[in-house]
GROMACS .gro file of C-alpha atoms in nm:
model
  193
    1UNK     CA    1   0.575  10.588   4.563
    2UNK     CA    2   0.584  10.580   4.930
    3UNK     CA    3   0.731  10.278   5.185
    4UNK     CA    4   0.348  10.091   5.135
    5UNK     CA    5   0.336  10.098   4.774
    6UNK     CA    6   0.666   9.962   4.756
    7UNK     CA    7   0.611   9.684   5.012
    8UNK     CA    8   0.278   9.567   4.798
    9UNK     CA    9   0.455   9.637   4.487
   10UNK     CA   10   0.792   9.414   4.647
   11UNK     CA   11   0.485   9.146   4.762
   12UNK     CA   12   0.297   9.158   4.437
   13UNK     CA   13   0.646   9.108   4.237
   14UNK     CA   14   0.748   8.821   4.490
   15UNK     CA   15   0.440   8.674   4.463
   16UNK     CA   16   0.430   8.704   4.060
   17UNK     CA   17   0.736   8.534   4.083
   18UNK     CA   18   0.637   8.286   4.288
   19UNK     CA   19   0.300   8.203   4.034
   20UNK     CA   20   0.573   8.219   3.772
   21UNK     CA   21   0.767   7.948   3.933
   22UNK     CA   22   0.472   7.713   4.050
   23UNK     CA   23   0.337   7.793   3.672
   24UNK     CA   24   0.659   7.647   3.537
   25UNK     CA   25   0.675   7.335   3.791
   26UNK     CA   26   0.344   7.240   3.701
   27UNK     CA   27   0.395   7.298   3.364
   28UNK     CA   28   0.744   7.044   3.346
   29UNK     CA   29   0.532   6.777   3.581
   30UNK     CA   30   0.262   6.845   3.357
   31UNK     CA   31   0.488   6.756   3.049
   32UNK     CA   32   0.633   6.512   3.251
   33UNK     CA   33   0.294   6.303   3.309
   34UNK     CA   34   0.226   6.332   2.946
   35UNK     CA   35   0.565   6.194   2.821
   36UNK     CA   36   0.515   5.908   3.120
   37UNK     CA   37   0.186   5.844   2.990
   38UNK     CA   38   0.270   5.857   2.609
   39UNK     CA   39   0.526   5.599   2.725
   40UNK     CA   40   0.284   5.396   2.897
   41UNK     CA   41   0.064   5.434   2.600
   42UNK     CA   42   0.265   5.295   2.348
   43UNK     CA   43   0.397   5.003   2.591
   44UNK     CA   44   0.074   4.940   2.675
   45UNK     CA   45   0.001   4.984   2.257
   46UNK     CA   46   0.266   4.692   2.168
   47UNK     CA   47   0.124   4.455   2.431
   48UNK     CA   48  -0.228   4.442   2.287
   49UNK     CA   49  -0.064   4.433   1.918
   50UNK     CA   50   0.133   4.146   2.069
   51UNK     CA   51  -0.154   3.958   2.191
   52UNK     CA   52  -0.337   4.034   1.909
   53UNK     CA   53  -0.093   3.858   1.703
   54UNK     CA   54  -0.016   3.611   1.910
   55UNK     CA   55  -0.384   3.534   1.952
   56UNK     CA   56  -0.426   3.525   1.522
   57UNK     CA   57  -0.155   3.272   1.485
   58UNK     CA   58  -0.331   3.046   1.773
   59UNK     CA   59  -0.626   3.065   1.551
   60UNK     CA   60  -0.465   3.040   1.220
   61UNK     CA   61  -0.274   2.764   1.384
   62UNK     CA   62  -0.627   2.598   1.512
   63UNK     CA   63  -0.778   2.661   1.182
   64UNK     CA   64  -0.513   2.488   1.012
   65UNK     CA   65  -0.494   2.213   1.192
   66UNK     CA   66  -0.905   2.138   1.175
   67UNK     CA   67  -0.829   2.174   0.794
   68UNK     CA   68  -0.587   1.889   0.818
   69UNK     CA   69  -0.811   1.687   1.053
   70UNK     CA   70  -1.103   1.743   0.769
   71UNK     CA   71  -0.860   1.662   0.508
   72UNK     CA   72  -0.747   1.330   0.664
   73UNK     CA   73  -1.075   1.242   0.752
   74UNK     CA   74  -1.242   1.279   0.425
   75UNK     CA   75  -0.937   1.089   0.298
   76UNK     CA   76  -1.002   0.797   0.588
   77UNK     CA   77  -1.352   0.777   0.509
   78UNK     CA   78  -1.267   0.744   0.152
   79UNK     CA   79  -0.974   0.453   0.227
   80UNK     CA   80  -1.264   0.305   0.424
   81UNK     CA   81  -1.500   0.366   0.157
   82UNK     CA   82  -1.270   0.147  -0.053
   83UNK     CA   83  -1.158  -0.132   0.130
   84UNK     CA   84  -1.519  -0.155   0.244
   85UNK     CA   85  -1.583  -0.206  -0.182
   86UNK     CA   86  -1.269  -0.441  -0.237
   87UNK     CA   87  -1.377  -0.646   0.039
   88UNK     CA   88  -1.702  -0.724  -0.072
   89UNK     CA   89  -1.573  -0.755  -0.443
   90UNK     CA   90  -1.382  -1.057  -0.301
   91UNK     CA   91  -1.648  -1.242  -0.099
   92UNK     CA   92  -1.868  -1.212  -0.413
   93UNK     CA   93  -1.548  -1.304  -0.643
   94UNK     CA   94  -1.478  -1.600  -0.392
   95UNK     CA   95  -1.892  -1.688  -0.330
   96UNK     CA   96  -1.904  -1.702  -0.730
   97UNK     CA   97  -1.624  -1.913  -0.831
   98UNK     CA   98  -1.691  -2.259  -0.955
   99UNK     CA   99  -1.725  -2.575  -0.798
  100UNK     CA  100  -1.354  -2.677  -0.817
  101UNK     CA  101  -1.213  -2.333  -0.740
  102UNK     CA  102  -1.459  -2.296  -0.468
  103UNK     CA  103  -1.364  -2.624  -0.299
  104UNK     CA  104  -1.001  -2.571  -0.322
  105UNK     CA  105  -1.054  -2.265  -0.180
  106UNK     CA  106  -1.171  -2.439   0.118
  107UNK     CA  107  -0.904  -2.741   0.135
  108UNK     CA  108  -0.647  -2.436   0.208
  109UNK     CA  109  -0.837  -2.303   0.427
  110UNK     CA  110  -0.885  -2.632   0.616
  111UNK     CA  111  -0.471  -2.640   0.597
  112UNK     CA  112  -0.430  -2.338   0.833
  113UNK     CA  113  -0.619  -2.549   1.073
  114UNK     CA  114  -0.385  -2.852   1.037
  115UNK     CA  115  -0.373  -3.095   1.347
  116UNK     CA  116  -0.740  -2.992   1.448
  117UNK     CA  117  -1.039  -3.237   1.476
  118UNK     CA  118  -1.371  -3.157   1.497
  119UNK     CA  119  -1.713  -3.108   1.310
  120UNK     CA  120  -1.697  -2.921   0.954
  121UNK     CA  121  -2.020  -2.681   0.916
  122UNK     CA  122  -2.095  -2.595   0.570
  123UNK     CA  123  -2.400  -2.382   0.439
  124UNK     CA  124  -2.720  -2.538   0.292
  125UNK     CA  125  -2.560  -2.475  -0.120
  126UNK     CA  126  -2.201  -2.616  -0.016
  127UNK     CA  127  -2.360  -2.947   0.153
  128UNK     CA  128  -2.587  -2.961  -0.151
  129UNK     CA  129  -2.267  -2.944  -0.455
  130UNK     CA  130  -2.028  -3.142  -0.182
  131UNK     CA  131  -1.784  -3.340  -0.395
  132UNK     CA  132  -1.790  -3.711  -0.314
  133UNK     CA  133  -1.416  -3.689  -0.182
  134UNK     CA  134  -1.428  -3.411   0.027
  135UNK     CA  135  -1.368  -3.550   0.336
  136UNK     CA  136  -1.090  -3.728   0.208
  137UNK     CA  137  -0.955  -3.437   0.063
  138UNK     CA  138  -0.998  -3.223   0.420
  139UNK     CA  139  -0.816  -3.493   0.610
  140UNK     CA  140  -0.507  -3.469   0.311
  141UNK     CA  141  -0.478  -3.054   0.388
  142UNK     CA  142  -0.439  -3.193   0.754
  143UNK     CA  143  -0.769  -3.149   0.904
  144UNK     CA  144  -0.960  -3.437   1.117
  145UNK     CA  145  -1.304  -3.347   1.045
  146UNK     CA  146  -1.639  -3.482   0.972
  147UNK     CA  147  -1.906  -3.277   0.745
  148UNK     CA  148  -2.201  -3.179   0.925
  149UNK     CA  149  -2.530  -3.249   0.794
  150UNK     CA  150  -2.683  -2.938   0.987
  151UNK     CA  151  -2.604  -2.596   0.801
  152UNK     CA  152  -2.408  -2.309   0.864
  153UNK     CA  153  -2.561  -1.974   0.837
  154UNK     CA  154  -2.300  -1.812   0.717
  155UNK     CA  155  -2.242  -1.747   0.280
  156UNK     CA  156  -1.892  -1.930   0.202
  157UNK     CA  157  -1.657  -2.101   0.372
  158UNK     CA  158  -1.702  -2.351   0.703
  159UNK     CA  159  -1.698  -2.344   1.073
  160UNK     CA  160  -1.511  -2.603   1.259
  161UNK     CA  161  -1.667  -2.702   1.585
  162UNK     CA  162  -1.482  -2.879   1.840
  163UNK     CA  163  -1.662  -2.924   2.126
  164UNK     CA  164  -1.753  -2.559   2.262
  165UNK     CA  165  -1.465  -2.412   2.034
  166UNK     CA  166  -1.580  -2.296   1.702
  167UNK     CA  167  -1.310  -2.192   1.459
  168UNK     CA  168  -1.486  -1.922   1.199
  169UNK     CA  169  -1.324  -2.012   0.833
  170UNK     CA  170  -1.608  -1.833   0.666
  171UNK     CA  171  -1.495  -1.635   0.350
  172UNK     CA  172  -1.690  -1.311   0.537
  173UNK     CA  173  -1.525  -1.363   0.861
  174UNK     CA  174  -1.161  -1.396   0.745
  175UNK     CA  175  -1.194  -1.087   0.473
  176UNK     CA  176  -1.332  -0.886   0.733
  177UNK     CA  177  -1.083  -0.988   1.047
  178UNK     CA  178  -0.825  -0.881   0.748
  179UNK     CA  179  -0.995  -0.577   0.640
  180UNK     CA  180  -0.931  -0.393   1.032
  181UNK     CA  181  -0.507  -0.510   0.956
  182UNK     CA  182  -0.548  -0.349   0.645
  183UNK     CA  183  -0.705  -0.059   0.779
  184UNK     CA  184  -0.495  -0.022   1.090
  185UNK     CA  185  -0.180  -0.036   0.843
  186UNK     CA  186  -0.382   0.237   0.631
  187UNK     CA  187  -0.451   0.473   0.937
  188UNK     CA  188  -0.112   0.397   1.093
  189UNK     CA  189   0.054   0.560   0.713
  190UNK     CA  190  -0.218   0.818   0.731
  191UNK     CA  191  -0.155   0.984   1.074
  192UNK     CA  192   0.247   0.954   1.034
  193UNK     CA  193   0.234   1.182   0.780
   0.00000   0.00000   0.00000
């Protein structure tokens, strides 16, 4: 081998080397990148499996809580449903009753109004089976009132009118002003729960 070959051959062996040693840097960056990006991977992995499940209980949790909304609405309308049925059971119980039952009926109603005066409106079938005391009566429950020979439009019950005031005692009025309490109190116990 003479000085040349041994120079290329030196160059050749340095420069092996030298592929050797780039070959192996690349290599451990190369192994480096894809431990750094298997890292990144799974990180990146969790954080959609966390959203994911955080996103499933939002919608269970939505989903759920339209089920109860359903539920307590069907169960509202059905409350309604009822008091709507109990109310008119008891205009028709109290439109029904007789003559003496209905009238005393009205002589407590004319009570709540106690120390009012004013002009009694009755419908056309109450003016027709008035009893012959009934003013008389009125005035003993504490009401000042004359019967007015113009009827009411309205099923049971009277109207006093005092000058512009009018104070609604019809059976249908007062059952209905009650029926909202009796719902509120109903809807108030429902949405507590």
């Amino acid at each position: 081998m003479n000085g040349g070959e041994t120079i290329i051959n030196r160059i050749k062996a340095d420069c092996d080397e030298s592929v050797a040693s780039i070959r192996l840097d690349a290599e451990k960056a190369n192994a480096a990148v894809l431990t750094e990006a298997e890292r990144e991977a799974q990180l990146r992995e969790k954080e959609i499996a966390d959203k994911t499940q955080q996103r499933l209980r939002q919608i269970q949790a939505a989903s759920k809580s339209r089920a109860e909304l359903e539920v307590r609405n069907a169960l509202l309308r059905r409350r309604r449903s009822e008091i709507d049925k109990t109310v008119g059971m008891l205009i028709d119980y109290l439109l029904q009753l007789g003559d003496n039952d209905y009238f005393n009926a009205i002589y407590k109603l004319a009570a709540r109004l106690r120390g009012k005066s004013g002009e009694l409106m009755l419908n056309q079938k109450d003016l027709q089976r008035l009893p012959s005391d009934f003013e008389a009566k009125i005035r003993e429950a504490g009401l000042d009132a004359t019967v007015s020979r113009n009827p009411a439009d309205i099923p049971g019950g009277f109207i006093l009118k005092s000058g512009d005031i009018e104070e609604n005692m019809d059976f249908e009025a007062i059952l209905r002003a009650r029926r909202d309490e009796i719902e509120d109190l109903i809807n108030r116990g429902l949405f507590e729960q």
